[in-house]
Coordinates of C-alpha atoms and ligand atoms in Angstrom, one line a residue:
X1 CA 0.0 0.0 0.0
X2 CA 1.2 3.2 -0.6
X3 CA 1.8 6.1 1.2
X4 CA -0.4 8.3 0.3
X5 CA -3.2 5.7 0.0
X6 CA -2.6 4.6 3.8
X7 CA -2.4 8.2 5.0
X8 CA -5.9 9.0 2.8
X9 CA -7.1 5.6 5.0
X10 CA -6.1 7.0 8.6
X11 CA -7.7 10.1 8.0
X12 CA -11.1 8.7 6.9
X13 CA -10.9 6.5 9.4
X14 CA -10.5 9.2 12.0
X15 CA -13.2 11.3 10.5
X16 CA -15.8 8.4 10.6
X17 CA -14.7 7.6 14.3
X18 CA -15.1 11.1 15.2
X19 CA -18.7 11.5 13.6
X20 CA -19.9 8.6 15.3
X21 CA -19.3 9.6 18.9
X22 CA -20.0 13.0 18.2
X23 CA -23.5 11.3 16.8
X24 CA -23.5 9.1 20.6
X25 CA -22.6 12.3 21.8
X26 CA -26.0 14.0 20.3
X27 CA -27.5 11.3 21.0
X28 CA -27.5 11.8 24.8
X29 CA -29.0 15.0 24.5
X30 CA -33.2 14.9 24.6
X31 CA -34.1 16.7 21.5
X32 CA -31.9 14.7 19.8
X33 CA -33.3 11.6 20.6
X34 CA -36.5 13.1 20.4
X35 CA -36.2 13.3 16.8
X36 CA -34.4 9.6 16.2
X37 CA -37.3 8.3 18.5
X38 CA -40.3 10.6 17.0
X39 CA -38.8 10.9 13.3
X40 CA -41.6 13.6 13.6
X41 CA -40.5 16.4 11.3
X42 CA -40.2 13.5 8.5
X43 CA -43.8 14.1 7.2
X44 CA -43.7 12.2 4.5
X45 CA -46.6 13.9 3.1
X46 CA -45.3 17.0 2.8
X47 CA -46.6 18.0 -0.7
X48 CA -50.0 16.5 0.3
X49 CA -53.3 18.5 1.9
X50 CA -54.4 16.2 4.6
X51 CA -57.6 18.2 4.4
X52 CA -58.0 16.3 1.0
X53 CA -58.0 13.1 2.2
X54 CA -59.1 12.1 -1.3
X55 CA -55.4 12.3 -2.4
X56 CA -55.0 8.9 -0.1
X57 CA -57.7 7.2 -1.9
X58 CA -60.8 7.7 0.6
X59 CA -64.1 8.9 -1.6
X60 CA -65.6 12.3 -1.4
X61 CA -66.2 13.3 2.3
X62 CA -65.9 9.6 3.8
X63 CA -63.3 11.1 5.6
X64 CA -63.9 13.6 8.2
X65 CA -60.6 16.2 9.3
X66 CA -61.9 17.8 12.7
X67 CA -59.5 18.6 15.9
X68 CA -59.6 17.3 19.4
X69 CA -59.0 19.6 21.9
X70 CA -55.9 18.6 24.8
X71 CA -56.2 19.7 28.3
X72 CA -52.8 20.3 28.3
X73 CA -52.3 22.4 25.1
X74 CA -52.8 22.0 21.5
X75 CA -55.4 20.5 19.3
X76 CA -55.1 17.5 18.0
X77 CA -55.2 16.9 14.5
X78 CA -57.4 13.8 13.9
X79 CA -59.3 11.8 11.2
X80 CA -62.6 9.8 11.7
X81 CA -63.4 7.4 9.0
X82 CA -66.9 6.0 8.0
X83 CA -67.3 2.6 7.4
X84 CA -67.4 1.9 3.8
X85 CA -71.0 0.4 3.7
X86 CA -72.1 3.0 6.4
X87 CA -70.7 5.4 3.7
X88 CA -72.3 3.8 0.6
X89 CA -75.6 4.1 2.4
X90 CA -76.1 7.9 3.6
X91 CA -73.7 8.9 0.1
X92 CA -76.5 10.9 -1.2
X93 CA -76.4 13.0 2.2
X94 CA -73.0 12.9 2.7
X95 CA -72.1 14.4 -0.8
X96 CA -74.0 17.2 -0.1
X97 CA -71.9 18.5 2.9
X98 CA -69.1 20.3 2.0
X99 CA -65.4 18.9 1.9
X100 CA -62.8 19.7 3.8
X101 CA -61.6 20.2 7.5
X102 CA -64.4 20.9 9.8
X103 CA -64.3 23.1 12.7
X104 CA -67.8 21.1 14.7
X105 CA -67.7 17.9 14.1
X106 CA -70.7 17.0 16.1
X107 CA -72.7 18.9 13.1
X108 CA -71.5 16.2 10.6
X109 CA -74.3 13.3 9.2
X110 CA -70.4 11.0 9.8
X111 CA -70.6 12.0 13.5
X112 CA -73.8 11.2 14.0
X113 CA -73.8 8.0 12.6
X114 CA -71.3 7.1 14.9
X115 CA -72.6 8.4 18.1
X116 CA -76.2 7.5 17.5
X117 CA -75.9 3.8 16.6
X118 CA -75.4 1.7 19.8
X119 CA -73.8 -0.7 17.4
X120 CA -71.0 1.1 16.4
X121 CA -67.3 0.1 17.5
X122 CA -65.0 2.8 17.4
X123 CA -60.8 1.7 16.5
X124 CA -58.5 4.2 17.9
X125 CA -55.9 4.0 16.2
X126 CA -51.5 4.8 17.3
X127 CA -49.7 5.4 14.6
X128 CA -45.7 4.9 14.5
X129 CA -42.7 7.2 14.2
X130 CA -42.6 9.7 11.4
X131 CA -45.4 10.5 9.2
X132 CA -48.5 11.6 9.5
X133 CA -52.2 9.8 9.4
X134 CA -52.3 10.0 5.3
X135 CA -48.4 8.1 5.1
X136 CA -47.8 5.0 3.9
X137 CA -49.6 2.1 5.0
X138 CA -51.7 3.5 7.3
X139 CA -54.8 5.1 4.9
X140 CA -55.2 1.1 3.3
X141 CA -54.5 0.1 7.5
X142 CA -57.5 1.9 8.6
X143 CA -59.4 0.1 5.3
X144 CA -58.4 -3.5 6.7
X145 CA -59.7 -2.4 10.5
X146 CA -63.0 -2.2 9.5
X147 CA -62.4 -4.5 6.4
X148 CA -64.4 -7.3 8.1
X149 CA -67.5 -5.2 9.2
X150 CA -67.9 -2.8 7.0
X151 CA -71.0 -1.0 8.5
X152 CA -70.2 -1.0 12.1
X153 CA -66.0 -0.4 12.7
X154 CA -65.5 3.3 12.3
X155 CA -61.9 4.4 12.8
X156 CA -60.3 7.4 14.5
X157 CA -56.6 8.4 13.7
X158 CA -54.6 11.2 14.6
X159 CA -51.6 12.9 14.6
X160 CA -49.5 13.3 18.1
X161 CA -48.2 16.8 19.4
X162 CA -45.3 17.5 17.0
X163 CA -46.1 14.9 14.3
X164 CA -47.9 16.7 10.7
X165 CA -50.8 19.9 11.5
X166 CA -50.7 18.9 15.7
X167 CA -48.6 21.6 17.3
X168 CA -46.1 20.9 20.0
X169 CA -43.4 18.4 20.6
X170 CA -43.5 14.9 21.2
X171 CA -42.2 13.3 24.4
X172 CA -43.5 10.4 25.9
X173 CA -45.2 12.0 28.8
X174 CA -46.9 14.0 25.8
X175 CA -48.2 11.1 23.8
X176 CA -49.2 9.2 26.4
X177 CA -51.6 12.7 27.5
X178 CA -52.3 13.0 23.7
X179 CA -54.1 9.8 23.8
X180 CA -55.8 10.0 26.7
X181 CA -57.7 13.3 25.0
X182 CA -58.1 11.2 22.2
X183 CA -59.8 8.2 24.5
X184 CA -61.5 11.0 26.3
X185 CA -62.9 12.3 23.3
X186 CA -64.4 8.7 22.3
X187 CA -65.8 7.8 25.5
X188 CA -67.2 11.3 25.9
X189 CA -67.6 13.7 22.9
X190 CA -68.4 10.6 20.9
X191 CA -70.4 8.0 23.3
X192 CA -68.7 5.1 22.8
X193 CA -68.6 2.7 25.9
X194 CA -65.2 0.9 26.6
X195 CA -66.9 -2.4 25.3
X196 CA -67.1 -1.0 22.0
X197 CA -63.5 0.6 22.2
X198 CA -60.5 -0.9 20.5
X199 CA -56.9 0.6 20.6
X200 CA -55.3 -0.6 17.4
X201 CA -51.0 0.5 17.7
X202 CA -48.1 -0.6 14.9
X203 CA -44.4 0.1 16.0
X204 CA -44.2 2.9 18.6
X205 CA -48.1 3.5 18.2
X206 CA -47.9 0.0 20.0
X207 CA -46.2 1.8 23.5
X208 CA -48.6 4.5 23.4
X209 CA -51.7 2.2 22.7
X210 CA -50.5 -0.2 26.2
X211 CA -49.6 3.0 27.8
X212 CA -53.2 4.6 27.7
X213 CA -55.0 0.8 28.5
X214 CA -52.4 0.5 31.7
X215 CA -53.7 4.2 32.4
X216 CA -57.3 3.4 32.5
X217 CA -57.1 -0.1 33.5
X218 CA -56.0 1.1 36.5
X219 CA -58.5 3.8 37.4
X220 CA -61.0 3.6 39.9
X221 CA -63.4 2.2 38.6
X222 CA -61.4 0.6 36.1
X223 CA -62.2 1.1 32.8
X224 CA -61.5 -1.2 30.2
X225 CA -61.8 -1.6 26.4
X226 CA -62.3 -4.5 24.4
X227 CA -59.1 -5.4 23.6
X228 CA -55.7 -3.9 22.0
X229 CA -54.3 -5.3 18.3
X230 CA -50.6 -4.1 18.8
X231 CA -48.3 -4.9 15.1
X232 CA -44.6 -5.1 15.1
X233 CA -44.4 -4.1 18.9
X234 CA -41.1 -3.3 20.7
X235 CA -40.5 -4.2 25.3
X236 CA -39.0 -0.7 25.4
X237 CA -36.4 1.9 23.7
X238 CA -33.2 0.6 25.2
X239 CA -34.1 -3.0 23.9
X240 CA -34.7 -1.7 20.5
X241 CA -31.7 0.6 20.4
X242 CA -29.8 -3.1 20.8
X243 CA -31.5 -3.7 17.0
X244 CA -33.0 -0.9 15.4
X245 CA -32.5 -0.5 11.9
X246 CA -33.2 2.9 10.0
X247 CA -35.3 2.7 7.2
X248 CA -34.3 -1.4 8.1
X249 CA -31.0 -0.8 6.9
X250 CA -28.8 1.1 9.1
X251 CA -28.0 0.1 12.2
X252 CA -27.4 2.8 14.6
X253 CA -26.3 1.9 17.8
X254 CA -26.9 -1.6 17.4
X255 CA -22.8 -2.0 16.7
X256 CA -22.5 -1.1 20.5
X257 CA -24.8 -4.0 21.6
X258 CA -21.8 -5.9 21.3
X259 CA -19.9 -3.6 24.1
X260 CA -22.4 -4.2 27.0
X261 CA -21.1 -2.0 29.4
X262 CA -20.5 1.2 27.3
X263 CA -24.2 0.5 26.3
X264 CA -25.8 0.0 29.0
X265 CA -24.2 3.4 30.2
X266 CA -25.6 4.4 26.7
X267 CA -28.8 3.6 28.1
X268 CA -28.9 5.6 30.7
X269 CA -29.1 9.1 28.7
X270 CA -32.1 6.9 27.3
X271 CA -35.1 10.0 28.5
X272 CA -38.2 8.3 27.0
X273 CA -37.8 4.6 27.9
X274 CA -41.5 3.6 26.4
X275 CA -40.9 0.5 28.6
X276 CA -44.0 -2.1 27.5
X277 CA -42.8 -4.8 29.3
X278 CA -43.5 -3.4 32.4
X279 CA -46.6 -1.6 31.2
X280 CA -48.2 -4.6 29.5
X281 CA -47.3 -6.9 33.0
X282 CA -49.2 -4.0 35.3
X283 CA -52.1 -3.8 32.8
X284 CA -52.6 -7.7 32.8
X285 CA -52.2 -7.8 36.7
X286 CA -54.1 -5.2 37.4
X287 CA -57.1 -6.9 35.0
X288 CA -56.5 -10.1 36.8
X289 CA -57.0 -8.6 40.1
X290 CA -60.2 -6.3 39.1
X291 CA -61.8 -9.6 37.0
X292 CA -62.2 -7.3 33.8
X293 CA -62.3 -9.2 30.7
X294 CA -59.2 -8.2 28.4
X295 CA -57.8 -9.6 25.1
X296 CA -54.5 -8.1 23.6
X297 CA -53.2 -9.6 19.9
X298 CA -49.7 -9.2 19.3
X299 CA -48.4 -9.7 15.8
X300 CA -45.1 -9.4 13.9
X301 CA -43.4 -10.3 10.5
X302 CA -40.4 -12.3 10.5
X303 CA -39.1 -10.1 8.1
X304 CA -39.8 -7.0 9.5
X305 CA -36.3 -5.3 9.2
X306 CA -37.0 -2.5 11.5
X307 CA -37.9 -3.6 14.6
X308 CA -36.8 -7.5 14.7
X309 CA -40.2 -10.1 15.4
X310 CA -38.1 -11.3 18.4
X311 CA -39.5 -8.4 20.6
X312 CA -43.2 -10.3 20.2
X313 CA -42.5 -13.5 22.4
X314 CA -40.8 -11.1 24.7
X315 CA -43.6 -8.6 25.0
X316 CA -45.5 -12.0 25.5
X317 CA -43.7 -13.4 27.7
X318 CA -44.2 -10.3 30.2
X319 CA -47.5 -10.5 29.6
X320 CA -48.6 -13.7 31.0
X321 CA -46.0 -13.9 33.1
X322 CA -47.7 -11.4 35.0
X323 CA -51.0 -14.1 35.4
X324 CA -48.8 -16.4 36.9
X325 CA -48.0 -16.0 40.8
X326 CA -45.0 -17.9 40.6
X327 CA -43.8 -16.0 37.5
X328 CA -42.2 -18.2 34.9
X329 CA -39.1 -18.2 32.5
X330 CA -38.8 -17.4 29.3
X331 CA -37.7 -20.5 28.2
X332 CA -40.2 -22.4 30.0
X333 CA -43.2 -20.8 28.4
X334 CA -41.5 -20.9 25.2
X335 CA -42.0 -25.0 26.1
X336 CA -45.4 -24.4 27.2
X337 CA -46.0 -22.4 23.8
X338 CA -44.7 -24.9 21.8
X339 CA -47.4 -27.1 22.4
X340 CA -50.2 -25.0 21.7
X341 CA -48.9 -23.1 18.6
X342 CA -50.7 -23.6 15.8
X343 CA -48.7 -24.0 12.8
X344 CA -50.3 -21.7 9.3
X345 CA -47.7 -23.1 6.9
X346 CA -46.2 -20.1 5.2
X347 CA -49.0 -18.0 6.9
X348 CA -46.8 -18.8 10.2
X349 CA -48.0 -19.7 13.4
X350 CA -50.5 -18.6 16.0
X351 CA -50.4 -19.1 20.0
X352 CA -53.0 -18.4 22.0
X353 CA -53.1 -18.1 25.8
X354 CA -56.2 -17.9 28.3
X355 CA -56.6 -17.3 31.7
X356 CA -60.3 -16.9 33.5
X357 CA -60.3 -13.3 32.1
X358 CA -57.7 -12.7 29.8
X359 CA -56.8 -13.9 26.0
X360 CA -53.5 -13.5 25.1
X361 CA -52.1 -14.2 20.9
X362 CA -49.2 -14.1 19.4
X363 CA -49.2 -14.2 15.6
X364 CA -46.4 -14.5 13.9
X365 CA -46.2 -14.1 9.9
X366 CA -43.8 -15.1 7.7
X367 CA -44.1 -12.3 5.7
X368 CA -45.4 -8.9 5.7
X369 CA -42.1 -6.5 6.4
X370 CA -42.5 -3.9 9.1
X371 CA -45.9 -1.7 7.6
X372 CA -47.1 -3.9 4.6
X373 CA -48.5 -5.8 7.2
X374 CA -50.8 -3.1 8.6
X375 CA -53.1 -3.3 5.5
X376 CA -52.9 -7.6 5.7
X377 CA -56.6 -9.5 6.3
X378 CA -55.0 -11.0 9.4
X379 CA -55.6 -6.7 10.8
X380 CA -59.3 -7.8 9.6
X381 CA -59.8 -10.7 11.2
X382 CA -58.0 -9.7 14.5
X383 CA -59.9 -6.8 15.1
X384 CA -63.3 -8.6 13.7
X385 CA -62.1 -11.5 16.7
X386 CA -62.0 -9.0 19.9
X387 CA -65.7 -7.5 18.9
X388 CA -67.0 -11.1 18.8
X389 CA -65.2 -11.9 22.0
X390 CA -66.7 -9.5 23.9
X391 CA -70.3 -9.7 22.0
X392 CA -70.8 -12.8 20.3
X393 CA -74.2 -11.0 18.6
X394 CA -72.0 -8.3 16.8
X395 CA -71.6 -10.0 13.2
Ligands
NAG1 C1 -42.5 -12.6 36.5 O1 -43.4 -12.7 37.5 C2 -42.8 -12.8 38.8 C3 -44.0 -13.0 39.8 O2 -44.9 -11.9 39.7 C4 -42.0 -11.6 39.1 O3 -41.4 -11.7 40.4 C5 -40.9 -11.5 38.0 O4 -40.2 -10.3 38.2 C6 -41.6 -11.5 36.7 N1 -40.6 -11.5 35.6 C7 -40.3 -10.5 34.8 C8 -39.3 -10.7 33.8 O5 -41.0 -9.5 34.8

């Protein structure tokens, strides 16, 4: 090697060294890692007028842009969506109001027919990092969450404080407030009892969807919806950090993993922890202790790049360990698991675990990458499986 090629070598070297801990370095600092965590200022739909909703493939006006007013601060900016044979039926009437964001929602034919049928179920519905409600996967998402009762599931998706037309900027302690307004808004703006409630989260939507059922759960009275679908869920930040992927091809910090001591010191900085594991175990116990009914569906691809499938059974795992007394290993209820899992062929395989009040799954898919998934039938069907649970007359 020459000279002048080895010297060109150290230097680059040096200079990628030197980004990289001043990027550990930033990433100690809270608004930094607000923005890896949040992604919030990549809109994704930049160009697009989310007041248009018809630009995400929704017909004329089945789509409703209102706000829901915070205690704490801003509005929220938020999206109900009508049923598609709900919509078919009252067309005539809803073609006639004009398009657009609305300022009262509770004037809207779409409102009414949501609040006034005491068949409705409501979705809520946690979106991930970045984006807003009209990016990606998410507008053919909220199509598969009512996919499989077309009249009845209405959906209602917003953006957090930070994230697209909501003002602010997100934290957890902010999110998690964020969707209590939004749960407030159901249960009280809209009239939707808890039965007919169900908090639908992908990917960091999934932290924020157990964070708000621990909240309530654990009120007194409890109160508790019909169940949570939670899709490519993570047990908290930290964990993640070990195998986070950008975009599911760069890996961060995930080199460090292999340094455990300088990353659990890493960890440390970590501000928003979003730690599931210990919020899914309180929200099981606590149900177990009340005798409320509760039903939570995990699912993950096996090729989901950006958060790895392995942080299902682990989210699982701390879930029923927390009906057992005795608590339980991992390993040992992966034994236990083994002989109930149903195996799908290259659909993958399903586990399902029941206590006196609780139903635990764990779906795992062969395929379906990290948000392809969200728009899958299997959304359909586990959505469609919680109302039945809870009502075996809804159809
Ligand atoms: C499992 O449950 C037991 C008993 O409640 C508890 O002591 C233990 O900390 C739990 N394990 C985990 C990993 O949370």
């Amino acid at each position: 090697m020459s000279n002048t090629l080895l010297k060109y070598v150290c230097i680059s070297t040096t200079t990628g060294i030197t980004l990289y801990i001043t990027l550990l370095g930033l990433l100690t600092t809270a608004s930094f890692q607000a923005h890896i965590i949040y992604l919030h200022k990549i809109q994704l739909t930049w160009s697009s007028d989310l007041n248009t909703p018809e630009i995400f493939g929704f017909p004329h006006n089945q789509v409703t842009p209102f706000c829901i007013p915070t205690s704490h601060g801003e509005a929220l900016y938020a999206w109900h969506i009508l049923p598609l044979n709900l919509y078919r039926e009252h067309e005539a009437s809803l073609l006639a109001e004009p398009p657009g964001f609305v300022p009262d929602i509770t004037s809207r034919l779409a409102f009414k027919l949501l609040r006034e049928d005491p068949e409705a179920r409501l979705v809520l519905h946690f979106h991930g990092a970045a984006g807003t409600v009209g990016s990606g996967y998410r507008p053919p998402n909220y199509r598969a969450l009512s996919a499989a009762q077309p009249r009845k599931i209405h959906v209602l998706t917003f953006d957090y404080g930070g994230f697209g037309r909501s003002a602010g900027t997100p934290s957890e302690r902010g999110v998690i407030l964020d969707a209590r307004a939004v749960v407030d808004w159901a249960m009280n703006d809209a009239g939707i009892a808890p039965s007919r409630i169900l908090v639908f989260g992908q990917s960091l939507g999934t932290a924020v969807g157990i964070a708000v059922s621990e909240h309530f759960a654990l009120q007194s009275p409890p109160v508790v919806f019909a169940g949570m679908v939670l899709v490519a869920p993570f047990v908290d930040v930290v964990t993640l950090m070990a195998t986070y992927r950008v975009a599911g091809t760069i890996p961060l910090v995930s080199p460090l993993a292999r340094f455990p001591r300088l990353f659990m010191y890493l960890g440390t900085f970590v501000r928003d922890t979003w730690a599931s594991k210990d919020r899914i175990a309180r929200y099981v116990s606590a149900n177990e202790d009340t005798g409320e009914k509760y039903r939570i569906t995990l699912i993950h691809a096996e090729d989901d790049w950006d958060i790895s499938w392995q942080h299902t059974p682990m989210l699982f795992w701390h879930a029923v360990n927390a009906t057992v007394p005795a608590g339980m290993t991992y390993d040992e209820l992966e034994e236990k698991k083994d002989e109930r899992r149903k195996d799908l062929g290259s659909a993958g395989s399903v586990v399902e675990w029941r206590t006196e009040n609780g139903v635990m799954r764990e779906e795992i898919l062969k395929y379906g990458l990290h948000d392809v998934i969200m728009s899958y039938p299997v959304i359909s069907l586990a959505v469609m499986r919680i109302f039945t649970a809870v009502d075996t007359s809804f159809k």
